[in-house]
Structures are given as structure tokens and as C-alpha cells.
PDB file of C-alpha atoms in Angstrom:
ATOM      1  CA  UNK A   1       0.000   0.000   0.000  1.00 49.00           C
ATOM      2  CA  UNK A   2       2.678   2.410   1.034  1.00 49.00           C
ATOM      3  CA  UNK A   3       4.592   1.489  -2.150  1.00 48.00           C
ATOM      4  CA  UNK A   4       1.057   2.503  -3.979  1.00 44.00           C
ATOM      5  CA  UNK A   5       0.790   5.825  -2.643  1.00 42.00           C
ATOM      6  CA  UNK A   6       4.345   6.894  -3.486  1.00 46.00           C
ATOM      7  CA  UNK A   7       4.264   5.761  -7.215  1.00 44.00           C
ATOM      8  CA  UNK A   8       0.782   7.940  -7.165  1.00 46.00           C
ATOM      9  CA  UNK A   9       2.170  10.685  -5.558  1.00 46.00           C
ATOM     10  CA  UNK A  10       5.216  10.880  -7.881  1.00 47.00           C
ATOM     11  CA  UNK A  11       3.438  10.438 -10.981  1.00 47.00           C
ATOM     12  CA  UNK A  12       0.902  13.756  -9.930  1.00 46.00           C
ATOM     13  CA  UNK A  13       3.755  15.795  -9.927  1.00 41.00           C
ATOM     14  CA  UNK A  14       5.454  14.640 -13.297  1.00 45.00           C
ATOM     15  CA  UNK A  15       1.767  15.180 -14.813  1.00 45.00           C
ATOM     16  CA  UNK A  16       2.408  18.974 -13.618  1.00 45.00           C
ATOM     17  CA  UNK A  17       4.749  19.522 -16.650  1.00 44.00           C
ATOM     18  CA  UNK A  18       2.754  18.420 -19.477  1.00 50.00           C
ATOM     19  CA  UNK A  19       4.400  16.896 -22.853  1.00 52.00           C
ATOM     20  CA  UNK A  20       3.346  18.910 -25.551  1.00 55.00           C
ATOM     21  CA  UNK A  21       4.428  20.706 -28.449  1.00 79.00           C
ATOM     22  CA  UNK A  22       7.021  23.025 -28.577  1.00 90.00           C
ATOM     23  CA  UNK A  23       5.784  26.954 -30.011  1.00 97.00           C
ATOM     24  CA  UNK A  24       7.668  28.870 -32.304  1.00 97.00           C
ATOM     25  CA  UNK A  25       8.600  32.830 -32.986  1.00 98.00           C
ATOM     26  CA  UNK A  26       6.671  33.827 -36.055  1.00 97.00           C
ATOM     27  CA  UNK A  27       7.686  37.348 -35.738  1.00 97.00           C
ATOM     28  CA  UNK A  28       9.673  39.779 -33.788  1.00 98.00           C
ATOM     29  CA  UNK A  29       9.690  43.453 -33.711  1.00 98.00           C
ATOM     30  CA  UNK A  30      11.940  46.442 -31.543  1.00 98.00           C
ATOM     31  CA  UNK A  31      10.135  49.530 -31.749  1.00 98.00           C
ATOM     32  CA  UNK A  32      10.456  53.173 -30.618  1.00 97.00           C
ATOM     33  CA  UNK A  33       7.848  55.840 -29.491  1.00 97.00           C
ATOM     34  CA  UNK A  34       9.679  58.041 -32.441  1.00 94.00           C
ATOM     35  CA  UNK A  35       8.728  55.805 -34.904  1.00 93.00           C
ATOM     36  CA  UNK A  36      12.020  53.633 -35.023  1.00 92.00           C
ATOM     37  CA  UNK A  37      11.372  49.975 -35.879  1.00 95.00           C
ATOM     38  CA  UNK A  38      13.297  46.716 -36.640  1.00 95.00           C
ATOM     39  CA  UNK A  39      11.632  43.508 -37.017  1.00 95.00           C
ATOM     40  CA  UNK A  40      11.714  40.150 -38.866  1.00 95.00           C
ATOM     41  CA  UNK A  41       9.044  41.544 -41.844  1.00 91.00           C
ATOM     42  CA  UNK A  42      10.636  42.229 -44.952  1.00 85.00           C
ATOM     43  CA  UNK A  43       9.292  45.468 -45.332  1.00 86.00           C
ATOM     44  CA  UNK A  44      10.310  48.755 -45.318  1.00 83.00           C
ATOM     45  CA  UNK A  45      11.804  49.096 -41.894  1.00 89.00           C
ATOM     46  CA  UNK A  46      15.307  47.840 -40.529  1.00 89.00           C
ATOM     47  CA  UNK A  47      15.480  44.522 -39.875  1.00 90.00           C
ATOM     48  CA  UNK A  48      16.046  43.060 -36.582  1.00 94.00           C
ATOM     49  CA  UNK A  49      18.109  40.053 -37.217  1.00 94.00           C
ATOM     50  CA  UNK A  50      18.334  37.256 -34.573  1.00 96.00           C
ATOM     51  CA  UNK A  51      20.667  34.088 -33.407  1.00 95.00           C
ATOM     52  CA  UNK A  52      19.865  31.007 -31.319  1.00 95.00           C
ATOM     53  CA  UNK A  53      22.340  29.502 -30.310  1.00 92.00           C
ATOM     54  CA  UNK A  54      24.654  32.399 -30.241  1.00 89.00           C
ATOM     55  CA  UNK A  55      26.356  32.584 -34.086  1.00 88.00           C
ATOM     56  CA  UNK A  56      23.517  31.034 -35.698  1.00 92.00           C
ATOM     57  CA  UNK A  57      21.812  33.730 -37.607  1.00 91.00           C
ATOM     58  CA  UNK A  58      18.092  32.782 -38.204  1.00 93.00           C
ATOM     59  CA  UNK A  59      17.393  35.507 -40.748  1.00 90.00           C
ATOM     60  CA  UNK A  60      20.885  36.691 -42.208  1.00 84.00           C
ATOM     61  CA  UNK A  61      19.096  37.806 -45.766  1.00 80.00           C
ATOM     62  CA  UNK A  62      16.155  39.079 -43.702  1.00 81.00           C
ATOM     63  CA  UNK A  63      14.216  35.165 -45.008  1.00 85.00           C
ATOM     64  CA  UNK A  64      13.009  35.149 -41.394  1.00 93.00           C
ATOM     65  CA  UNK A  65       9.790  32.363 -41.223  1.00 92.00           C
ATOM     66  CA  UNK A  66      10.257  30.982 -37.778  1.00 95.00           C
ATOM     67  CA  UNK A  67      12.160  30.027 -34.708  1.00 96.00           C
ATOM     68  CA  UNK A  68      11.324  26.973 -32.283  1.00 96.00           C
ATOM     69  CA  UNK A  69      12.043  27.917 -28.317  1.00 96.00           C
ATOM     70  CA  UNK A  70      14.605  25.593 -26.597  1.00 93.00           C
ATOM     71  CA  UNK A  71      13.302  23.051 -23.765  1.00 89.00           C
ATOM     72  CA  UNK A  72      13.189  25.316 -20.516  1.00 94.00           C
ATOM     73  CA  UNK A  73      14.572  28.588 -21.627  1.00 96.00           C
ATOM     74  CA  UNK A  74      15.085  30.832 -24.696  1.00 97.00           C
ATOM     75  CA  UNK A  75      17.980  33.079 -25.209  1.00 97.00           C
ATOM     76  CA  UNK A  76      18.057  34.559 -28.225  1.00 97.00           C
ATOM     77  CA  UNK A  77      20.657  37.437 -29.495  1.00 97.00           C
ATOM     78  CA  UNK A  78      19.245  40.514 -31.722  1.00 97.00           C
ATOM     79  CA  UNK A  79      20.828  43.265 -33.809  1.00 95.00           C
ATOM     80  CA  UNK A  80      19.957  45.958 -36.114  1.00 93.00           C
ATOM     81  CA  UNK A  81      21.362  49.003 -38.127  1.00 89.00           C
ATOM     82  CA  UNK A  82      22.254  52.057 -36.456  1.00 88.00           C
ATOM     83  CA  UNK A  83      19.596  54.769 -36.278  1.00 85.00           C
ATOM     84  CA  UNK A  84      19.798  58.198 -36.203  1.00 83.00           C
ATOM     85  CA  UNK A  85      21.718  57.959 -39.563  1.00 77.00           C
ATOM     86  CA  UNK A  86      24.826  59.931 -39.722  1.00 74.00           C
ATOM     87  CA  UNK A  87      25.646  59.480 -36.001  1.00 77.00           C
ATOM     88  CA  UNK A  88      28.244  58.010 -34.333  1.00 74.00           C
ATOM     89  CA  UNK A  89      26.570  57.583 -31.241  1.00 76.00           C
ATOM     90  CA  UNK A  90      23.532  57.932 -29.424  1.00 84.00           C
ATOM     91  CA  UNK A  91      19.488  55.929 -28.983  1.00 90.00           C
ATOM     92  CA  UNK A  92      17.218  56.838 -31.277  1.00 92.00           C
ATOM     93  CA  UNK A  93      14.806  56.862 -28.232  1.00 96.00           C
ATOM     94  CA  UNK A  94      14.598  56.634 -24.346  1.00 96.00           C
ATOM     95  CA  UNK A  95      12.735  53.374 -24.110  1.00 97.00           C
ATOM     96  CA  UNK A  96      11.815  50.431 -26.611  1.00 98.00           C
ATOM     97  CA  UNK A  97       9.201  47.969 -26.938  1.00 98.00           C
ATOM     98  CA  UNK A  98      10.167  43.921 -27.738  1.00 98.00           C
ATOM     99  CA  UNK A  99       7.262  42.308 -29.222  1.00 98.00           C
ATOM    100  CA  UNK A 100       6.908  38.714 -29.889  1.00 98.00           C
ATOM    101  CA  UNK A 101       4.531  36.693 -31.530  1.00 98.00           C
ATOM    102  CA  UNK A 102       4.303  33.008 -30.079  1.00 98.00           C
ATOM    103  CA  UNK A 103       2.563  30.245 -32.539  1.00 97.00           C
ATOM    104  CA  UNK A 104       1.648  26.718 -31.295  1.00 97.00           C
ATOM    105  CA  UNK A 105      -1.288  24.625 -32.962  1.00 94.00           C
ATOM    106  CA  UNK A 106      -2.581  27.628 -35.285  1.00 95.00           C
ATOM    107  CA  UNK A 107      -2.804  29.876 -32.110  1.00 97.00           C
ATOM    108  CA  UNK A 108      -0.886  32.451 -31.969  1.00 98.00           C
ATOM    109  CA  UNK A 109      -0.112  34.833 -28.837  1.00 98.00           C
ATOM    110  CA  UNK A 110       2.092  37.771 -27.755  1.00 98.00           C
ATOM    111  CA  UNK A 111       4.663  38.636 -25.432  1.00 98.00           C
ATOM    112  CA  UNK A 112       5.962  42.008 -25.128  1.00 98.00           C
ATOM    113  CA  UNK A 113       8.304  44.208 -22.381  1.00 98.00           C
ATOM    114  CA  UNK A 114      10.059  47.406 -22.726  1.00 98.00           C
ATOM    115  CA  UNK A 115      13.913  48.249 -21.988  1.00 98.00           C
ATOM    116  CA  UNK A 116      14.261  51.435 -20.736  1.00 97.00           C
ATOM    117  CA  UNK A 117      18.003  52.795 -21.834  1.00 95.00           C
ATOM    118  CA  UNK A 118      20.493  54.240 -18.932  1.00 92.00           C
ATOM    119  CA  UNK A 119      19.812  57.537 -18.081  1.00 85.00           C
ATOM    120  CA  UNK A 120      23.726  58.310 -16.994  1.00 82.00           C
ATOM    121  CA  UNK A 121      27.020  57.004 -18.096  1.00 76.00           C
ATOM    122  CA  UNK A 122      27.919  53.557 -16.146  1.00 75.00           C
ATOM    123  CA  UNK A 123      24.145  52.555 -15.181  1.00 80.00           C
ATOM    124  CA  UNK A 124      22.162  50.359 -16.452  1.00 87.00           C
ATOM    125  CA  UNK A 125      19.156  50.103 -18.197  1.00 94.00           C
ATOM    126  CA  UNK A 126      15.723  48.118 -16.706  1.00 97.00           C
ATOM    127  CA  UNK A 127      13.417  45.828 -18.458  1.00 98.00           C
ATOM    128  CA  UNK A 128       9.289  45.561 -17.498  1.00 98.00           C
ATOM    129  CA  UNK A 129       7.209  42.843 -18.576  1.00 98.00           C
ATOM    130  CA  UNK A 130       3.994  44.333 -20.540  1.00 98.00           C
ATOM    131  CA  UNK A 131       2.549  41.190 -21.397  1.00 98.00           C
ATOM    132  CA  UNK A 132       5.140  38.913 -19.868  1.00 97.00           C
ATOM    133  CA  UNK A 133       3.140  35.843 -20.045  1.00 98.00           C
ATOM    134  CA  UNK A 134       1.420  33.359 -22.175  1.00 98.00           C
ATOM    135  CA  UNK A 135       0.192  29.646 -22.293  1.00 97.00           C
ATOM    136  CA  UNK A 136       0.359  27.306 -24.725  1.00 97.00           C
ATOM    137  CA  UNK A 137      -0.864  23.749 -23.382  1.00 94.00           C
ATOM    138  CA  UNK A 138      -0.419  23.979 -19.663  1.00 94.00           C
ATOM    139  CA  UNK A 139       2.926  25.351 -20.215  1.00 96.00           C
ATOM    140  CA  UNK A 140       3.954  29.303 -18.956  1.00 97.00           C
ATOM    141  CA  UNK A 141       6.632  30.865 -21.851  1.00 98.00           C
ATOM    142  CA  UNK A 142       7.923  33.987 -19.509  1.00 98.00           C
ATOM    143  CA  UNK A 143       9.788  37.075 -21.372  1.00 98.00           C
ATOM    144  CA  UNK A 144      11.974  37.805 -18.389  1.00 96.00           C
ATOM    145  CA  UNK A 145      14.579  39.636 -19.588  1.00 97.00           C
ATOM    146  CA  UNK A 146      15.547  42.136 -22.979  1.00 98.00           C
ATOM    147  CA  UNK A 147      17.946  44.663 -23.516  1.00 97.00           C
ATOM    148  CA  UNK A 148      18.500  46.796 -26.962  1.00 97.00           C
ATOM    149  CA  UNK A 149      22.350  49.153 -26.733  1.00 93.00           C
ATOM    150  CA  UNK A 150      23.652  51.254 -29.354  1.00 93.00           C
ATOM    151  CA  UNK A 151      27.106  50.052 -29.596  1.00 88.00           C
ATOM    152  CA  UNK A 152      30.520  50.927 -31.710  1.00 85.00           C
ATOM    153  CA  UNK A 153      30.583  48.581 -33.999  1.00 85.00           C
ATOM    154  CA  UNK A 154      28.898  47.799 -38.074  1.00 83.00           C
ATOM    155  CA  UNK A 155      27.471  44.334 -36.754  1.00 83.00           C
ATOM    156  CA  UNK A 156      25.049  44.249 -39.621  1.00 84.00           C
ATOM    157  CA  UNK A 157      27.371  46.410 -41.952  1.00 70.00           C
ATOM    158  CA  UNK A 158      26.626  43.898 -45.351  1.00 57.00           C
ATOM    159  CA  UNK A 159      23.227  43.797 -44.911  1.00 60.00           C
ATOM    160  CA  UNK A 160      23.878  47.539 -44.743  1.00 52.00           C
ATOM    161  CA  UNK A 161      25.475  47.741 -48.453  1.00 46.00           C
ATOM    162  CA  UNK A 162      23.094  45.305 -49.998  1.00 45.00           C
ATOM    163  CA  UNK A 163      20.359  47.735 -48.941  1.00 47.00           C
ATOM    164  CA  UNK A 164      21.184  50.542 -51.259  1.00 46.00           C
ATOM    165  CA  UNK A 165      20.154  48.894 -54.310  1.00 46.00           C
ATOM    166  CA  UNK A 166      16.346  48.538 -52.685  1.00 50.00           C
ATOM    167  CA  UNK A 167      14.510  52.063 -52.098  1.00 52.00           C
ATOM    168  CA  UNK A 168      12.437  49.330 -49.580  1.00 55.00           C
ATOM    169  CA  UNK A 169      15.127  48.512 -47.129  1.00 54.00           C
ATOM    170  CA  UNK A 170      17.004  51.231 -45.004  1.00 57.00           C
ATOM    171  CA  UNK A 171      20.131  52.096 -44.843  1.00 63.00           C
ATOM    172  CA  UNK A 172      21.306  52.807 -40.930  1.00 70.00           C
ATOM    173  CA  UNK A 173      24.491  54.287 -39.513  1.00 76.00           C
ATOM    174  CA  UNK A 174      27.710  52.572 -39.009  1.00 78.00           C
ATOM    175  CA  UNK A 175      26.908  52.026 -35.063  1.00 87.00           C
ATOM    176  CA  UNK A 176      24.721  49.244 -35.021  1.00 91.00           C
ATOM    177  CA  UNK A 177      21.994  48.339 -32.440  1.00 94.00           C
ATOM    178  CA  UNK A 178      22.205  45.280 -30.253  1.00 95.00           C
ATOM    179  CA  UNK A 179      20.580  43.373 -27.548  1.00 97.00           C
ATOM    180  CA  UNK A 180      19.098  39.678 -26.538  1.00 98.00           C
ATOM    181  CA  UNK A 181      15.748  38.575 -25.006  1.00 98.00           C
ATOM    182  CA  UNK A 182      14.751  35.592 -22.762  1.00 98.00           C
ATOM    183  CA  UNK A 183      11.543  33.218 -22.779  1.00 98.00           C
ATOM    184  CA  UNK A 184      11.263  31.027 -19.720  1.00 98.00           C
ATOM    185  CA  UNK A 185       9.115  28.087 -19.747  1.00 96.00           C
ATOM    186  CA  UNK A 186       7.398  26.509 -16.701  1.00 94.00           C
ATOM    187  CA  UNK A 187       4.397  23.782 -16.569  1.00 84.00           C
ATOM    188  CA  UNK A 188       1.139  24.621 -15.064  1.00 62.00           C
ATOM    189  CA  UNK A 189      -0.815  21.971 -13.601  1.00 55.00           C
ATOM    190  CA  UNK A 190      -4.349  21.203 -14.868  1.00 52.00           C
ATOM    191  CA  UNK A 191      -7.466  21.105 -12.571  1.00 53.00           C
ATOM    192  CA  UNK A 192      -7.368  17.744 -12.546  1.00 49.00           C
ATOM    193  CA  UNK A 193      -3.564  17.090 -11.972  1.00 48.00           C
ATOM    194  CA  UNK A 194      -3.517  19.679  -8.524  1.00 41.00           C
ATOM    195  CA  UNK A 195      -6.632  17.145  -7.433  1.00 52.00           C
ATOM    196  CA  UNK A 196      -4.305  14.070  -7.618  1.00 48.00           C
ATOM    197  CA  UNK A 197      -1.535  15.796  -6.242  1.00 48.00           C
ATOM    198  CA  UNK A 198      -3.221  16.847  -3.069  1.00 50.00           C
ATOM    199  CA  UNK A 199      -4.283  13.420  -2.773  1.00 49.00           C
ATOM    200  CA  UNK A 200      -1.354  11.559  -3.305  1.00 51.00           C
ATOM    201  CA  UNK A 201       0.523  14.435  -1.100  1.00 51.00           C
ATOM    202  CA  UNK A 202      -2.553  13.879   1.487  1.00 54.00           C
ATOM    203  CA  UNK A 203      -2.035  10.117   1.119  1.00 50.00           C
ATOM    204  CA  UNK A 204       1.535   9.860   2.471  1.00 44.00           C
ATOM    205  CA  UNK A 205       1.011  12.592   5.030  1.00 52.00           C
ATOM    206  CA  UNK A 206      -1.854   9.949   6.148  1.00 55.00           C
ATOM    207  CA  UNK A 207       0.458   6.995   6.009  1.00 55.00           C
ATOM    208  CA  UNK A 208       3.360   8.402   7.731  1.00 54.00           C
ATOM    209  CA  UNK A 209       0.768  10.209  11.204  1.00 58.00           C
ATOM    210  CA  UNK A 210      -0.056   6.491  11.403  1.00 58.00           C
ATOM    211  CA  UNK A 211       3.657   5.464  10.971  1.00 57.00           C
ATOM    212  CA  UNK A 212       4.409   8.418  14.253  1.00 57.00           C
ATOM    213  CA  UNK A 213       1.261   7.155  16.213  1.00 57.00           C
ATOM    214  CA  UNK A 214       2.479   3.706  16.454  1.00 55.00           C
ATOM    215  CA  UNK A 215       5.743   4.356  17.364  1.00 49.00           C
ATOM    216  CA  UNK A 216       4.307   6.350  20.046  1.00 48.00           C
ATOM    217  CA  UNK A 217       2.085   3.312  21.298  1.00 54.00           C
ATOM    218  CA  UNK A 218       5.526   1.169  20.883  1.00 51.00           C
ATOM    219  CA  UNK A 219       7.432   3.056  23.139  1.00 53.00           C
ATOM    220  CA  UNK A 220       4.606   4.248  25.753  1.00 55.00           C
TER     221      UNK A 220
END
């Protein structure tokens, strides 16, 4: 019996992270209040390129489709021409938006957060959560962390060159834009799953009050 109620209990809490599929980034946008955007649309804004695992660019002729999330967490690097053109130096804005689009099953969801650059020389910036979370099959994907920094360097410099034979594809500054972002996933039990694990947990707290009482009695 005892043997019983530990395989139960055990088995309720592996049913609180749920197999299922894994969702993918469809799309991914950094955006300004000024108006300042990169994303993974080939349109007429810069485009925000991305790698996962770190050196593995998922969109390097901005061909971006989509982008599986890892088992447990995410961490994906992101770059994009420099903007103000002409400038060595300097955001284009004080704060900027990350927006993700999450697809699983034909359902597709967002997550968003805003970095918030340093307001003096040697701090740093802060991220907030807008809408940090979302589920897909019992399963919690967390943005917990994104950062976007002007920097010194022409990271996306031949993407930069290429650009000014299209009129539809921007051509930034020499100091290019870069950052990462994190997704966290955690399992949510069902309904049905907490039931059986208070049980199983209620079970073996049963089991072992008995297993106390009649020690008392054996000793009294």
C-alpha cells in the first residue's frame, strides 16, 4: 500500500509539466515611441536580425519564417542598423518595446516588455514585462529579460550595403543596435492534476501520522 501511494504521488507531480508541443517565434519586432522599428518583416523598416544559439543567424538575408524555443529557456541574441543615420553615437529613443509573436497549434499569442536605456554614463538600463506571459498547453513561456544598446561597432554592416540597391530597405548608420531577449518556460498543472496531487501528497502525510502514532504506542 505504502509502495502505492508513493508511485501515485510521484506520478501527480510529473503530470504537472505536461508533454506537448514546442511553439515557435513567427515574428519579432523592436520599436520606438519616435517611430524607429526593426523587425523580422521584410518590409520597409530595418530589420532586426536574430541568433539562437549564439552565431547562428536565423534571418541573415532578412528570409526570417520561424524560430522553435529551446526546452526550458530561450535566449536569443538581436541586432539591427544604427539609427539616427549619420551618427556616431547615441538611442534613437529613451525606451523600446520587444514584441513577440508566439505560434503553437494555429494559435498564436504575444509577449511584449520594454527596456528602458540608462539615463547616466555607467548605469544600467531596466526591463518591465507588458505582457510577460502566455500559455500554450499547460505550459507558462515567460519574457523575463531584454535589452536593446547602441554600440561601436557595423554588426550588420553587409546587410547595410546590400540595402542601397532597394529604395524598400534602409540604410542605418555605421553604429549598429544590439541586444538579446529571454523566454522562460514553466508547466502549469491542470485542474485535474492539482486534485491528484493533493491526494497523493494527502495520502503519504496519512500513512506516515499512522507510521508516528504507532511508534508512540511502541514506546509508551
Amino acid at each position: 500500500m505504502r509502495i502505492i501511494l508513493k508511485i501515485a504521488a510521484a506520478a501527480a507531480v510529473a503530470a504537472a509539466v505536461p508533454a506537448s508541443a514546442v511553439p515557435v517565434i513567427t515574428s519579432a519586432a523592436v520599436t520606438g515611441p519616435s517611430g524607429t522599428v526593426w523587425n523580422t518583416t521584410v518590409d520597409s523598416y530595418f530589420t532586426l536580425f536574430l541568433q539562437n544559439p549564439y552565431g547562428n543567424n536565423l534571418n541573415p538575408n532578412d528570409n526570417f519564417t520561424s524560430a522553435a524555443l529551446d526546452p526550458g529557456r530561450t535566449d536569443v541574441t538581436i541586432a539591427g542598423d544604427g539609427w539616427p543615420q549619420h551618427t556616431s553615437a547615441g538611442n534613437s529613443d529613451p525606451f523600446y518595446t520587444l514584441t513577440l509573436i508566439l505560434k503553437e497549434n494555429n494559435v498564436s499569442k504575444t509577449l511584449s516588455g520594454i527596456f528602458t536605456e540608462p539615463t547616466s554614463f555607467g548605469s544600467n538600463g531596466t526591463f518591465a514585462p507588458v505582457n510577460g506571459v502566455v500559455n500554450f498547453s499547460g505550459v507558462n513561456y515567460s519574457l523575463t529579460d531584454f535589452n536593446w544598446f547602441r554600440g561601436m561597432s557595423n554588426i550588420v554592416g553587409s546587410y547595410s550595403v546590400a540595402s542601397k540597391d532597394d529604395p524598400n530597405r534602409p540604410i542605418g548608420a555605421n553604429y549598429d543596435y544590439q541586444g538579446a531577449f529571454t523566454i522562460k518556460a514553466a508547466g502549469v498543472p491542470e485542474p485535474a492534476t492539482w486534485g491528484l496531487m493533493i491526494l497523493g501528497f494527502g495520502a503519504v502525510a496519512g500513512m506516515m501520522r499512522r507510521r508516528r502514532e504507532g511508534a508512540v504506542e511502541a514506546t509508551a
